[in-house]
Short mmCIF file of C-alpha atoms in Angstrom, two decimals:
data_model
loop_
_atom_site.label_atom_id
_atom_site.label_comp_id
_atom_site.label_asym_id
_atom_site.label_seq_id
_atom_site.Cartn_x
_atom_site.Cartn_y
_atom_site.Cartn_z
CA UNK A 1 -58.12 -22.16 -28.38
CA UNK A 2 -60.58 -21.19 -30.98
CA UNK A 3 -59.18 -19.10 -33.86
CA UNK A 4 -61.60 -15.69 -35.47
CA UNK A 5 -61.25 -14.42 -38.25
CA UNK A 6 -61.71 -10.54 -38.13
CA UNK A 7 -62.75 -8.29 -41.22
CA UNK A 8 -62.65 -4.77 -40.91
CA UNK A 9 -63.82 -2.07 -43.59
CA UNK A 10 -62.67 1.21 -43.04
CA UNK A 11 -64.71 4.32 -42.58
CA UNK A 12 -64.15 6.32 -46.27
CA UNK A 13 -62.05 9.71 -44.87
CA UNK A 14 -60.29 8.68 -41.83
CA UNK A 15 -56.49 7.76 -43.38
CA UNK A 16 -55.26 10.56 -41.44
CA UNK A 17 -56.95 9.29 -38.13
CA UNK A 18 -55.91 5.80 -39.21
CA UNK A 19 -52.51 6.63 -39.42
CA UNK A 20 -52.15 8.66 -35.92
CA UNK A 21 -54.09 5.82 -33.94
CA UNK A 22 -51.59 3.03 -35.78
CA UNK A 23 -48.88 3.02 -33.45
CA UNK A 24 -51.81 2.42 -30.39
CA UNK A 25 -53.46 -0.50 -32.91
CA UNK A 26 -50.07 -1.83 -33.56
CA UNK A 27 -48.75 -1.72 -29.71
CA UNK A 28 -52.03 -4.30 -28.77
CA UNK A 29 -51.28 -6.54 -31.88
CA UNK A 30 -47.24 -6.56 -30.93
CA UNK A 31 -48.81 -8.26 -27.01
CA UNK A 32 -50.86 -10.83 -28.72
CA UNK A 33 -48.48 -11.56 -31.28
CA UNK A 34 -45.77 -12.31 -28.14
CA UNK A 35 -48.77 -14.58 -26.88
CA UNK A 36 -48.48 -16.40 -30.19
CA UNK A 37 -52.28 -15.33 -30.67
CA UNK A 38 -51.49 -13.74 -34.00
CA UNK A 39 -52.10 -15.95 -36.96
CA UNK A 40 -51.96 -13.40 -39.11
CA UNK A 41 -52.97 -9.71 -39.56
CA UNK A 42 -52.71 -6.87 -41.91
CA UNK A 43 -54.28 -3.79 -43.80
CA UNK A 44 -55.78 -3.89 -47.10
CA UNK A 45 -54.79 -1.20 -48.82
CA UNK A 46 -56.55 0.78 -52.10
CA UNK A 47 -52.91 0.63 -54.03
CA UNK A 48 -50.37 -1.36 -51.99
CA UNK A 49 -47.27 1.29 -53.81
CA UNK A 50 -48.95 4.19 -52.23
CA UNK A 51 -50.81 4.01 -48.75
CA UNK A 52 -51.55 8.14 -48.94
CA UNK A 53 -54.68 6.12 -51.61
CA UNK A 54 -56.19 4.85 -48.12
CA UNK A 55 -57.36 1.56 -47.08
CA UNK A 56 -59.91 -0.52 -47.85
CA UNK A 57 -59.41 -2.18 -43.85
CA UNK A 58 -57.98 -4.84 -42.09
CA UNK A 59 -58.40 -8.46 -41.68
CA UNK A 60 -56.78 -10.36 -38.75
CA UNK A 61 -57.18 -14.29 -37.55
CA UNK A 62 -56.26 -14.33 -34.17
CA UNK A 63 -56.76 -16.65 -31.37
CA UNK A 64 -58.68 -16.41 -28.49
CA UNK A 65 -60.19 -18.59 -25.60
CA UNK A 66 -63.79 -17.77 -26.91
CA UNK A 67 -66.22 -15.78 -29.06
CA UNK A 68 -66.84 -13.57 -25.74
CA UNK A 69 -63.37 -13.01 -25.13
CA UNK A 70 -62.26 -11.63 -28.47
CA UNK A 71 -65.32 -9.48 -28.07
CA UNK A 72 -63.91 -7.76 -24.84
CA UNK A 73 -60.87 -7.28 -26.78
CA UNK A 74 -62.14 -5.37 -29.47
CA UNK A 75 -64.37 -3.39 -27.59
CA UNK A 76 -60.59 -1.66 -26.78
CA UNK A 77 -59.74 -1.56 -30.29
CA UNK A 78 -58.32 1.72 -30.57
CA UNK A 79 -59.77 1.58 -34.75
CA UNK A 80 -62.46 0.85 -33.25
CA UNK A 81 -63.05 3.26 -30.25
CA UNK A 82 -61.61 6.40 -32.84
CA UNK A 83 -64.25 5.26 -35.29
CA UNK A 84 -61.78 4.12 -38.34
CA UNK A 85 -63.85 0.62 -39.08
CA UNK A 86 -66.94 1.47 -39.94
CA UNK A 87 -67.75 -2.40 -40.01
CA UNK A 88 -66.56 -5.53 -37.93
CA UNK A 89 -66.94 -8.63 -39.03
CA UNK A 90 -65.97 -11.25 -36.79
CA UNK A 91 -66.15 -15.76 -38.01
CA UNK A 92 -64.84 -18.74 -36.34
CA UNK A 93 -61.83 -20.15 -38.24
CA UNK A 94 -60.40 -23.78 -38.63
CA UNK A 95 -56.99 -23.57 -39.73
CA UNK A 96 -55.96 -26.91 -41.43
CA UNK A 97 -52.75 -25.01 -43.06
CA UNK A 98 -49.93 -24.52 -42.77
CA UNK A 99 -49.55 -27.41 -40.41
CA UNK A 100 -47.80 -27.18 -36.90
#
C-alpha cells in the first residue's frame, strides 16, 4: 500500500477545542495504528515543555490503499470536521528507512 504523508497547521485559537476533540482524534489513530497503518504521527507543538503555548499542528505518514481512500478518511477527521486544521496537506511518501 501507498504511504501519505499528512501536514496539518492548526487554526490560531482552538487549543481548547483541540484538546476536547483529542481523545475522538486519538481513538481513530489507536484503529489504524492496530492495522499497522501508522508510520508515524504526532503534534507539533509551539514549546514542547508546555502544550497550554498551543500547537503549531500535526503531521502523520500513514498508509493507505490509495490517494482516494485516505481522502474518505479524513473527511471523518474529527480536527478536521471541529475546524482545528485550518490547512491539510496531504503527499505521497516512499519510505526507504528504517528498513523492514
Amino acid at each position: 500500500m501507498p504511504f501519505f504523508v499528512i501536514s496539518c497547521t492548526d487554526k490560531e485559537g482552538t487549543l481548547e477545542k483541540r484538546l476536547a476533540v483529542r481523545p475522538r482524534h486519538i481513538e481513530r489513530l489507536n484503529k489504524l495504528d492496530a492495522e499497522g497503518r501508522v508510520i508515524v504521527a504526532g503534534a507539533m507543538p509551539k514549546n514542547p515543555e508546555n502544550p497550554q503555548d498551543g500547537f503549531y499542528g500535526s503531521t502523520m505518514i500513514l498508509d493507505f490503499e490509495s490517494r482516494e481512500a485516505l481522502d474518505a478518511w479524513l473527511k471523518e477527521e474529527p480536527f478536521v470536521l471541529e475546524g482545528i486544521y485550518e490547512h491539510v496537506d496531504v503527499k505521497p511518501f516512499n519510505k526507504a528507512f528504517p528498513k523492514g
